[in-house]
GROMACS .gro file of C-alpha atoms in nm:
model
  469
    1MET     CA    1  13.569  12.063  10.275
    2GLY     CA    2  13.459  12.345  10.507
    3HIS     CA    3  13.139  12.396  10.308
    4VAL     CA    4  13.060  12.025  10.341
    5CYS     CA    5  13.107  12.041  10.719
    6VAL     CA    6  12.890  12.351  10.750
    7ALA     CA    7  12.619  12.190  10.536
    8ALA     CA    8  12.628  11.876  10.752
    9VAL     CA    9  12.598  12.084  11.069
   10ASN     CA   10  12.304  12.277  10.924
   11VAL     CA   11  12.126  11.954  10.826
   12GLY     CA   12  12.187  11.815  11.173
   13ARG     CA   13  12.038  12.123  11.334
   14ALA     CA   14  11.738  12.115  11.102
   15ARG     CA   15  11.680  11.751  11.189
   16SER     CA   16  11.701  11.818  11.561
   17ARG     CA   17  11.460  12.111  11.541
   18ALA     CA   18  11.213  11.904  11.339
   19LEU     CA   19  11.228  11.618  11.589
   20VAL     CA   20  11.183  11.856  11.883
   21VAL     CA   21  10.874  12.017  11.728
   22ALA     CA   22  10.731  11.680  11.620
   23SER     CA   23  10.782  11.531  11.966
   24LEU     CA   24  10.658  11.829  12.168
   25GLY     CA   25  10.355  11.867  11.942
   26THR     CA   26  10.271  11.501  11.993
   27VAL     CA   27  10.317  11.533  12.370
   28LEU     CA   28  10.074  11.827  12.380
   29THR     CA   29   9.818  11.636  12.172
   30LEU     CA   30   9.831  11.334  12.402
   31VAL     CA   31   9.819  11.553  12.712
   32ALA     CA   32   9.500  11.707  12.574
   33PHE     CA   33   9.364  11.361  12.492
   34THR     CA   34   9.423  11.209  12.836
   35ALA     CA   35   9.375  11.512  13.063
   36PRO     CA   36   9.001  11.450  13.131
   37LEU     CA   37   9.059  11.087  13.236
   38ALA     CA   38   9.143  11.190  13.590
   39THR     CA   39   8.920  11.498  13.629
   40VAL     CA   40   8.601  11.408  13.445
   41ASN     CA   41   8.407  11.394  13.773
   42ALA     CA   42   8.508  11.748  13.869
   43VAL     CA   43   8.434  11.881  13.518
   44ALA     CA   44   8.098  11.702  13.502
   45ALA     CA   45   7.997  11.830  13.845
   46GLU     CA   46   8.074  12.191  13.761
   47LEU     CA   47   7.906  12.174  13.418
   48ASP     CA   48   7.612  11.967  13.550
   49ALA     CA   49   7.666  11.687  13.297
   50ASP     CA   50   7.456  11.370  13.295
   51VAL     CA   51   7.585  11.019  13.216
   52ALA     CA   52   7.573  11.079  12.840
   53GLY     CA   53   7.753  11.410  12.886
   54ARG     CA   54   8.033  11.245  13.080
   55THR     CA   55   8.073  10.987  12.806
   56TRP     CA   56   8.099  11.255  12.541
   57MET     CA   57   8.352  11.451  12.750
   58LEU     CA   58   8.588  11.155  12.735
   59SER     CA   59   8.517  11.058  12.374
   60SER     CA   60   8.474  11.382  12.181
   61MET     CA   61   8.843  11.451  12.114
   62GLY     CA   62   8.873  11.099  11.973
   63VAL     CA   63   8.595  11.182  11.728
   64GLY     CA   64   8.785  11.488  11.605
   65LEU     CA   65   9.108  11.290  11.577
   66GLY     CA   66   8.964  10.985  11.404
   67ALA     CA   67   8.759  11.185  11.155
   68THR     CA   68   9.043  11.408  11.030
   69LEU     CA   69   9.375  11.227  11.074
   70LEU     CA   70   9.391  11.080  10.724
   71THR     CA   71   9.286  11.405  10.559
   72ALA     CA   72   9.544  11.594  10.765
   73GLY     CA   73   9.814  11.352  10.654
   74ALA     CA   74   9.729  11.398  10.287
   75LEU     CA   75   9.726  11.776  10.325
   76ALA     CA   76  10.060  11.775  10.508
   77ASP     CA   77  10.238  11.586  10.231
   78ASP     CA   78  10.103  11.820   9.963
   79LEU     CA   79  10.084  12.160  10.135
   80GLY     CA   80  10.378  12.128  10.373
   81ARG     CA   81  10.441  11.941  10.695
   82ARG     CA   82  10.563  12.245  10.888
   83ARG     CA   83  10.253  12.436  10.783
   84LEU     CA   84  10.019  12.162  10.904
   85VAL     CA   85  10.203  12.122  11.235
   86VAL     CA   86  10.179  12.495  11.300
   87TRP     CA   87   9.814  12.515  11.193
   88GLY     CA   88   9.733  12.210  11.403
   89LEU     CA   89   9.897  12.358  11.712
   90LEU     CA   90   9.704  12.683  11.666
   91VAL     CA   91   9.375  12.491  11.638
   92LEU     CA   92   9.471  12.279  11.940
   93SER     CA   93   9.539  12.600  12.132
   94ALA     CA   94   9.203  12.747  12.030
   95GLY     CA   95   9.020  12.429  12.133
   96SER     CA   96   9.203  12.427  12.467
   97ALA     CA   97   9.104  12.788  12.533
   98LEU     CA   98   8.741  12.702  12.461
   99SER     CA   99   8.768  12.408  12.703
  100ALA     CA  100   8.904  12.637  12.974
  101LEU     CA  101   8.621  12.885  12.920
  102ALA     CA  102   8.339  12.632  12.873
  103GLY     CA  103   8.030  12.701  13.080
  104SER     CA  104   7.821  12.411  12.957
  105THR     CA  105   7.862  12.044  12.865
  106GLY     CA  106   7.783  12.114  12.499
  107LEU     CA  107   8.052  12.380  12.465
  108PHE     CA  108   8.308  12.165  12.644
  109VAL     CA  109   8.235  11.870  12.413
  110ALA     CA  110   8.255  12.094  12.106
  111SER     CA  111   8.587  12.235  12.225
  112ARG     CA  112   8.723  11.882  12.264
  113VAL     CA  113   8.628  11.805  11.903
  114VAL     CA  114   8.822  12.116  11.796
  115GLN     CA  115   9.120  11.992  11.998
  116GLY     CA  116   9.093  11.663  11.812
  117VAL     CA  117   9.100  11.831  11.471
  118GLY     CA  118   9.408  12.030  11.568
  119GLY     CA  119   9.575  11.727  11.723
  120ALA     CA  120   9.513  11.524  11.407
  121ALA     CA  121   9.712  11.773  11.200
  122VAL     CA  122   9.992  11.776  11.457
  123VAL     CA  123  10.027  11.398  11.486
  124ALA     CA  124  10.000  11.325  11.113
  125ALA     CA  125  10.241  11.599  11.006
  126SER     CA  126  10.487  11.524  11.289
  127LEU     CA  127  10.566  11.176  11.165
  128GLY     CA  128  10.587  11.321  10.813
  129LEU     CA  129  10.859  11.555  10.941
  130VAL     CA  130  11.048  11.264  11.095
  131ALA     CA  131  11.023  11.062  10.772
  132HIS     CA  132  11.151  11.357  10.566
  133TRP     CA  133  11.455  11.439  10.779
  134TYR     CA  134  11.561  11.089  10.884
  135GLU     CA  135  11.644  10.829  10.623
  136PRO     CA  136  11.561  10.462  10.688
  137GLY     CA  137  11.814  10.297  10.913
  138PRO     CA  138  11.963  10.367  11.257
  139ALA     CA  139  11.895  10.742  11.244
  140ARG     CA  140  11.524  10.694  11.175
  141ALA     CA  141  11.508  10.420  11.439
  142ARG     CA  142  11.643  10.666  11.698
  143ALA     CA  143  11.402  10.938  11.586
  144ALA     CA  144  11.109  10.694  11.590
  145GLY     CA  145  11.206  10.594  11.943
  146VAL     CA  146  11.198  10.957  12.055
  147TRP     CA  147  10.861  11.009  11.884
  148GLY     CA  148  10.728  10.688  12.042
  149ALA     CA  149  10.848  10.812  12.380
  150SER     CA  150  10.660  11.139  12.321
  151VAL     CA  151  10.337  10.939  12.282
  152GLY     CA  152  10.392  10.774  12.619
  153GLY     CA  153  10.510  11.103  12.766
  154GLY     CA  154  10.189  11.281  12.670
  155ILE     CA  155   9.978  10.996  12.807
  156THR     CA  156  10.177  11.013  13.131
  157LEU     CA  157  10.162  11.390  13.175
  158GLY     CA  158   9.793  11.438  13.091
  159PRO     CA  159   9.638  11.279  13.402
  160LEU     CA  160   9.919  11.405  13.627
  161LEU     CA  161   9.888  11.765  13.509
  162SER     CA  162   9.509  11.775  13.525
  163THR     CA  163   9.489  11.598  13.861
  164PHE     CA  164   9.738  11.816  14.044
  165LEU     CA  165   9.614  12.141  13.893
  166GLU     CA  166   9.254  12.046  13.976
  167ARG     CA  167   9.357  11.971  14.334
  168TRP     CA  168   9.554  12.289  14.394
  169LEU     CA  169   9.383  12.532  14.155
  170THR     CA  170   9.104  12.431  13.914
  171TRP     CA  171   9.058  12.179  13.634
  172ARG     CA  172   9.048  12.468  13.384
  173ASP     CA  173   9.413  12.552  13.440
  174ALA     CA  174   9.533  12.237  13.264
  175TYR     CA  175   9.376  12.371  12.945
  176TRP     CA  176   9.542  12.711  12.989
  177VAL     CA  177   9.876  12.530  13.016
  178LEU     CA  178   9.793  12.360  12.684
  179VAL     CA  179   9.714  12.698  12.528
  180VAL     CA  180  10.051  12.841  12.627
  181GLY     CA  181  10.243  12.525  12.532
  182SER     CA  182  10.076  12.493  12.192
  183LEU     CA  183  10.138  12.859  12.105
  184ALA     CA  184  10.503  12.833  12.211
  185VAL     CA  185  10.572  12.522  12.001
  186ALA     CA  186  10.379  12.669  11.706
  187ALA     CA  187  10.592  12.984  11.718
  188HIS     CA  188  10.912  12.781  11.739
  189GLY     CA  189  10.806  12.566  11.445
  190ARG     CA  190  10.705  12.864  11.232
  191LEU     CA  191  11.031  13.049  11.294
  192ARG     CA  192  11.282  12.765  11.311
  193LEU     CA  193  11.162  12.485  11.085
  194GLU     CA  194  11.226  12.459  10.713
  195GLU     CA  195  10.920  12.378  10.504
  196ASN     CA  196  10.910  12.045  10.323
  197ARG     CA  197  10.649  11.862  10.120
  198SER     CA  198  10.617  11.572   9.880
  199ALA     CA  199  10.806  11.610   9.552
  200THR     CA  200  10.508  11.458   9.370
  201PRO     CA  201  10.187  11.614   9.509
  202ARG     CA  202   9.881  11.397   9.458
  203GLY     CA  203   9.617  11.660   9.531
  204LEU     CA  204   9.338  11.624   9.784
  205ASP     CA  205   9.050  11.395   9.696
  206LEU     CA  206   8.776  11.625   9.827
  207ALA     CA  207   8.494  11.375   9.776
  208GLY     CA  208   8.693  11.100   9.947
  209ALA     CA  209   8.790  11.330  10.235
  210ALA     CA  210   8.429  11.435  10.291
  211LEU     CA  211   8.297  11.078  10.278
  212LEU     CA  212   8.568  10.943  10.508
  213SER     CA  213   8.516  11.218  10.764
  214ALA     CA  214   8.139  11.165  10.755
  215SER     CA  215   8.173  10.789  10.788
  216LEU     CA  216   8.415  10.798  11.080
  217THR     CA  217   8.224  11.074  11.257
  218CYS     CA  218   7.899  10.878  11.232
  219LEU     CA  219   8.070  10.555  11.338
  220LEU     CA  220   8.238  10.709  11.642
  221ALA     CA  221   7.924  10.899  11.742
  222ALA     CA  222   7.717  10.579  11.713
  223MET     CA  223   7.957  10.398  11.948
  224VAL     CA  224   7.948  10.680  12.202
  225GLU     CA  225   7.568  10.710  12.194
  226GLY     CA  226   7.530  10.332  12.185
  227ARG     CA  227   7.660  10.300  12.538
  228GLN     CA  228   7.327  10.443  12.650
  229GLY     CA  229   7.134  10.184  12.443
  230TRP     CA  230   7.193  10.019  12.106
  231THR     CA  231   6.840  10.015  11.966
  232SER     CA  232   6.760  10.385  11.963
  233THR     CA  233   6.672  10.552  11.635
  234LEU     CA  234   6.970  10.786  11.667
  235VAL     CA  235   7.223  10.505  11.710
  236LEU     CA  236   7.080  10.297  11.427
  237GLY     CA  237   7.066  10.602  11.202
  238LEU     CA  238   7.426  10.695  11.275
  239ALA     CA  239   7.542  10.336  11.217
  240GLY     CA  240   7.356  10.320  10.887
  241ALA     CA  241   7.501  10.653  10.775
  242ALA     CA  242   7.850  10.529  10.867
  243VAL     CA  243   7.807  10.220  10.648
  244VAL     CA  244   7.665  10.410  10.350
  245THR     CA  245   7.930  10.683  10.353
  246GLY     CA  246   8.203  10.425  10.417
  247LEU     CA  247   8.101  10.227  10.110
  248GLY     CA  248   8.087  10.554   9.917
  249PHE     CA  249   8.443  10.632  10.027
  250VAL     CA  250   8.570  10.297   9.903
  251ALA     CA  251   8.393  10.344   9.569
  252VAL     CA  252   8.539  10.693   9.523
  253GLU     CA  253   8.891  10.583   9.623
  254ALA     CA  254   8.884  10.296   9.373
  255ARG     CA  255   8.832  10.544   9.088
  256SER     CA  256   9.030  10.843   9.211
  257ALA     CA  257   9.365  10.941   9.065
  258SER     CA  258   9.449  11.116   9.393
  259ALA     CA  259   9.318  10.859   9.640
  260MET     CA  260   9.380  10.949  10.004
  261VAL     CA  261   9.487  10.591  10.068
  262PRO     CA  262   9.560  10.392   9.751
  263LEU     CA  263   9.360  10.072   9.792
  264GLU     CA  264   9.651   9.864   9.665
  265LEU     CA  265   9.827   9.940   9.995
  266PHE     CA  266   9.585   9.700  10.162
  267ARG     CA  267   9.747   9.422   9.960
  268ALA     CA  268  10.091   9.515  10.097
  269PRO     CA  269  10.172   9.294  10.401
  270ARG     CA  270  10.383   9.559  10.572
  271PHE     CA  271  10.106   9.821  10.555
  272VAL     CA  272   9.845   9.570  10.670
  273ALA     CA  273  10.067   9.464  10.962
  274ALA     CA  274  10.124   9.825  11.075
  275THR     CA  275   9.758   9.921  11.038
  276THR     CA  276   9.637   9.608  11.218
  277ALA     CA  277   9.883   9.664  11.502
  278ALA     CA  278   9.767  10.025  11.540
  279PHE     CA  279   9.400   9.923  11.551
  280VAL     CA  280   9.468   9.646  11.802
  281THR     CA  281   9.674   9.883  12.018
  282GLY     CA  282   9.373  10.113  12.042
  283ALA     CA  283   9.119   9.835  12.092
  284GLY     CA  284   9.335   9.654  12.347
  285ILE     CA  285   9.571   9.830  12.585
  286ILE     CA  286   9.457  10.190  12.523
  287ALA     CA  287   9.092  10.094  12.573
  288VAL     CA  288   9.150   9.922  12.905
  289MET     CA  289   9.388  10.195  13.026
  290SER     CA  290   9.122  10.456  12.945
  291TYR     CA  291   8.889  10.273  13.184
  292LEU     CA  292   9.153  10.221  13.456
  293PRO     CA  293   9.135  10.564  13.632
  294GLY     CA  294   8.760  10.543  13.676
  295PHE     CA  295   8.780  10.183  13.794
  296LEU     CA  296   9.045  10.260  14.055
  297GLY     CA  297   8.838  10.541  14.198
  298LEU     CA  298   8.495  10.380  14.192
  299ALA     CA  299   8.578  10.018  14.273
  300LEU     CA  300   8.895  10.033  14.481
  301GLY     CA  301   8.853  10.379  14.637
  302VAL     CA  302   9.191  10.505  14.516
  303PRO     CA  303   9.227  10.887  14.535
  304ALA     CA  304   9.267  11.075  14.205
  305THR     CA  305   9.626  11.178  14.281
  306THR     CA  306   9.727  10.819  14.355
  307THR     CA  307   9.542  10.701  14.045
  308ALA     CA  308   9.745  10.939  13.828
  309LEU     CA  309  10.067  10.799  13.977
  310VAL     CA  310   9.955  10.438  13.930
  311PHE     CA  311   9.888  10.522  13.566
  312VAL     CA  312  10.256  10.618  13.533
  313ALA     CA  313  10.357  10.256  13.600
  314TRP     CA  314  10.230  10.183  13.248
  315SER     CA  315  10.278  10.508  13.058
  316GLY     CA  316  10.602  10.617  13.223
  317THR     CA  317  10.762  10.278  13.166
  318SER     CA  318  10.667  10.298  12.798
  319VAL     CA  319  10.851  10.631  12.766
  320VAL     CA  320  11.179  10.489  12.896
  321VAL     CA  321  11.158  10.170  12.691
  322ALA     CA  322  11.071  10.356  12.368
  323LEU     CA  323  11.396  10.552  12.394
  324PHE     CA  324  11.597  10.229  12.407
  325ALA     CA  325  11.394  10.028  12.154
  326ARG     CA  326  11.634  10.132  11.876
  327ARG     CA  327  11.896   9.907  12.035
  328LEU     CA  328  11.701   9.595  11.941
  329PRO     CA  329  11.896   9.377  11.695
  330ALA     CA  330  11.842   9.451  11.324
  331ARG     CA  331  11.718   9.095  11.267
  332PHE     CA  332  11.426   9.180  11.495
  333THR     CA  333  11.225   9.336  11.213
  334GLY     CA  334  10.941   9.583  11.245
  335ARG     CA  335  10.682   9.311  11.195
  336LEU     CA  336  10.839   9.095  11.465
  337GLN     CA  337  10.860   9.389  11.704
  338LEU     CA  338  10.492   9.465  11.651
  339ALA     CA  339  10.388   9.103  11.694
  340ALA     CA  340  10.606   9.037  12.000
  341SER     CA  341  10.513   9.360  12.177
  342LEU     CA  342  10.140   9.300  12.118
  343ALA     CA  343  10.178   8.952  12.266
  344LEU     CA  344  10.359   9.091  12.572
  345VAL     CA  345  10.094   9.363  12.605
  346GLY     CA  346   9.838   9.082  12.615
  347VAL     CA  347  10.031   8.908  12.892
  348GLY     CA  348  10.042   9.232  13.090
  349GLN     CA  349   9.667   9.275  13.050
  350LEU     CA  350   9.605   8.920  13.173
  351ALA     CA  351   9.807   9.008  13.484
  352LEU     CA  352   9.562   9.295  13.549
  353GLY     CA  353   9.280   9.045  13.597
  354GLY     CA  354   9.183   8.845  13.903
  355VAL     CA  355   9.124   9.157  14.113
  356GLY     CA  356   8.906   9.124  14.424
  357THR     CA  357   8.698   9.379  14.611
  358GLY     CA  358   8.964   9.394  14.880
  359SER     CA  359   9.258   9.435  14.640
  360SER     CA  360   9.486   9.736  14.661
  361TRP     CA  361   9.621   9.936  14.369
  362GLY     CA  362   9.957   9.761  14.416
  363ARG     CA  363   9.798   9.441  14.285
  364LEU     CA  364   9.790   9.600  13.937
  365VAL     CA  365  10.146   9.731  13.924
  366PRO     CA  366  10.322   9.415  13.790
  367GLY     CA  367  10.080   9.392  13.497
  368LEU     CA  368  10.113   9.765  13.429
  369LEU     CA  369  10.492   9.739  13.421
  370VAL     CA  370  10.485   9.445  13.178
  371ALA     CA  371  10.236   9.624  12.955
  372GLY     CA  372  10.446   9.942  12.980
  373VAL     CA  373  10.761   9.768  12.858
  374ALA     CA  374  10.571   9.621  12.564
  375SER     CA  375  10.396   9.951  12.486
  376GLY     CA  376  10.730  10.129  12.464
  377VAL     CA  377  10.853   9.893  12.193
  378LEU     CA  378  10.511   9.905  12.027
  379ASN     CA  379  10.495  10.286  12.009
  380SER     CA  380  10.844  10.310  11.866
  381ALA     CA  381  10.780  10.039  11.606
  382LEU     CA  382  10.443  10.185  11.506
  383GLY     CA  383  10.597  10.526  11.442
  384ARG     CA  384  10.866  10.373  11.221
  385GLU     CA  385  10.643  10.127  11.036
  386ALA     CA  386  10.372  10.389  10.972
  387VAL     CA  387  10.605  10.577  10.736
  388ALA     CA  388  10.809  10.281  10.613
  389SER     CA  389  10.499  10.096  10.488
  390VAL     CA  390  10.392  10.370  10.240
  391PRO     CA  391  10.560  10.513   9.928
  392ASP     CA  392  10.843  10.765   9.969
  393GLY     CA  393  10.721  11.118  10.025
  394ARG     CA  394  10.389  11.007  10.174
  395GLY     CA  395  10.501  10.976  10.535
  396ALA     CA  396  10.231  11.207  10.672
  397MET     CA  397   9.966  11.007  10.487
  398GLY     CA  398  10.110  10.690  10.639
  399SER     CA  399  10.098  10.850  10.982
  400GLY     CA  400   9.740  10.961  10.922
  401ALA     CA  401   9.630  10.612  10.821
  402ASN     CA  402   9.811  10.446  11.109
  403ASN     CA  403   9.684  10.682  11.374
  404THR     CA  404   9.332  10.672  11.232
  405ALA     CA  405   9.340  10.297  11.289
  406ARG     CA  406   9.470  10.352  11.643
  407TYR     CA  407   9.200  10.602  11.745
  408VAL     CA  408   8.916  10.416  11.576
  409GLY     CA  409   9.040  10.104  11.753
  410SER     CA  410   9.042  10.296  12.080
  411ALA     CA  411   8.681  10.408  12.028
  412VAL     CA  412   8.575  10.051  11.951
  413GLY     CA  413   8.771   9.913  12.245
  414VAL     CA  414   8.642  10.166  12.499
  415THR     CA  415   8.288  10.086  12.385
  416VAL     CA  416   8.347   9.712  12.420
  417VAL     CA  417   8.500   9.756  12.767
  418SER     CA  418   8.205   9.970  12.880
  419VAL     CA  419   7.952   9.719  12.746
  420VAL     CA  420   8.129   9.419  12.901
  421VAL     CA  421   8.163   9.586  13.242
  422ALA     CA  422   7.799   9.693  13.240
  423ALA     CA  423   7.674   9.351  13.129
  424VAL     CA  424   7.878   9.157  13.385
  425ALA     CA  425   7.801   9.402  13.665
  426ALA     CA  426   7.428   9.356  13.599
  427GLN     CA  427   7.444   8.979  13.647
  428PRO     CA  428   7.349   8.822  13.982
  429SER     CA  429   7.668   8.734  14.168
  430GLY     CA  430   7.549   8.628  14.511
  431ALA     CA  431   7.653   8.965  14.651
  432PRO     CA  432   7.399   9.207  14.795
  433ALA     CA  433   7.208   9.397  14.527
  434SER     CA  434   7.350   9.723  14.658
  435ASP     CA  435   7.707   9.602  14.626
  436GLY     CA  436   7.797   9.782  14.303
  437VAL     CA  437   8.166   9.746  14.380
  438ALA     CA  438   8.153   9.367  14.338
  439GLY     CA  439   7.984   9.412  14.002
  440LEU     CA  440   8.243   9.663  13.884
  441VAL     CA  441   8.529   9.436  13.990
  442ALA     CA  442   8.375   9.137  13.813
  443GLY     CA  443   8.318   9.353  13.505
  444TRP     CA  444   8.678   9.473  13.509
  445ASN     CA  445   8.811   9.117  13.529
  446ALA     CA  446   8.596   9.016  13.230
  447ALA     CA  447   8.689   9.324  13.026
  448VAL     CA  448   9.061   9.267  13.084
  449LEU     CA  449   9.027   8.914  12.944
  450VAL     CA  450   8.852   9.050  12.634
  451THR     CA  451   9.110   9.320  12.563
  452ALA     CA  452   9.396   9.077  12.631
  453ALA     CA  453   9.244   8.842  12.374
  454VAL     CA  454   9.229   9.129  12.125
  455SER     CA  455   9.601   9.196  12.175
  456LEU     CA  456   9.700   8.831  12.147
  457VAL     CA  457   9.491   8.767  11.835
  458GLY     CA  458   9.629   9.087  11.683
  459SER     CA  459   9.980   8.961  11.750
  460VAL     CA  460   9.911   8.646  11.551
  461VAL     CA  461   9.756   8.840  11.262
  462VAL     CA  462  10.058   9.073  11.241
  463LEU     CA  463  10.296   8.777  11.253
  464LEU     CA  464  10.117   8.623  10.953
  465CYS     CA  465  10.162   8.940  10.743
  466ARG     CA  466  10.481   8.822  10.572
  467GLU     CA  467  10.624   8.976  10.260
  468ARG     CA  468  10.589   8.738   9.966
  469GLY     CA  469  10.886   8.621   9.768
   0.00000   0.00000   0.00000
């Protein structure tokens, strides 16, 4: 009996350590992802970046994430989830150090791509750890809630950390904090976590991995460059390369015995629902929230420190709600949680519209709170459904696929928001030609309607993804 109790205690400790490393690693990744949102002007001024450079500063980590998440998930299941988390944190630390030392726009952008590659390994393997240690049911629901809260926590801390360090010290110090944090969590994971991997390794489809990375890199780069003009040779070439390599990926996966994502999963309603919800989350609420800090500063004249605090109304609320999402009744299935939370996110986004040139930041708080509540449930449900919608032992692959959809959706959504704002702002509005503020406000109101529609349509699509039989 004593041996059974000791074994149970040891398993409990191993679970707790895995969840701590998974959550802290995810927090660090999201801090790195969101840190430039509030300080891009200071970084761009010091590095003498032009408009295109500023765009790449904000988008480059997303390119690294989107291009490597699925590959990282496949590697984690086969080579070991602890190993990939530790490797990812070390790469994230190296990228953060390069960001802190960057003396040019090109080096800063390259360092952000490196951060994205490291973050991809961390995020994909982290959910794989959670899936391994927590069986389906209440225990996994609690763990998924903690992981979902870590997503919101990282999004909350990123702008706050970078803003206050930039104000009192320099913007570079936020990246040194990431270096120290990543090394500390990597050391803890290496020394305290037990290794685990899939009992039935599938092997890495090298051709598929290369084609997928090339396709997503070209696609994301085309969307970033396209904001400067959609008819340039570079943009058209990147878009064409994305299509060709994407079709090549599908062809290779259809014939591969070790497909990175078995194509039959796209006929499984639960997987389709989770993947759709992740894409819509990126294209809807994350896209418009990525634009919010810049809008508050440029259009409403809100100081950077206040902007970071306003941002917390959404992200901070999502952290609290994610921790309590496990208390939702069992009859409220994962699909229903995804659909309902996307619908409520859409309502929150609609409440962010109707802003005038004389509006204060307080006008946005009710909509941010509503969207924050919904995002908390959404993050928790996405973490759980990402691993529940794939075969046993492939949790990291499920995480990679789900988060790839989220970050690709974010890249698409940010591009759409930028295009809509620019197009509406360029239209005659009866205001003086020099009144750029009126144009930005009108563009924001239009963009919010578009992203709200994305969330609401996504909710309907997820709701229709019912299991047959």
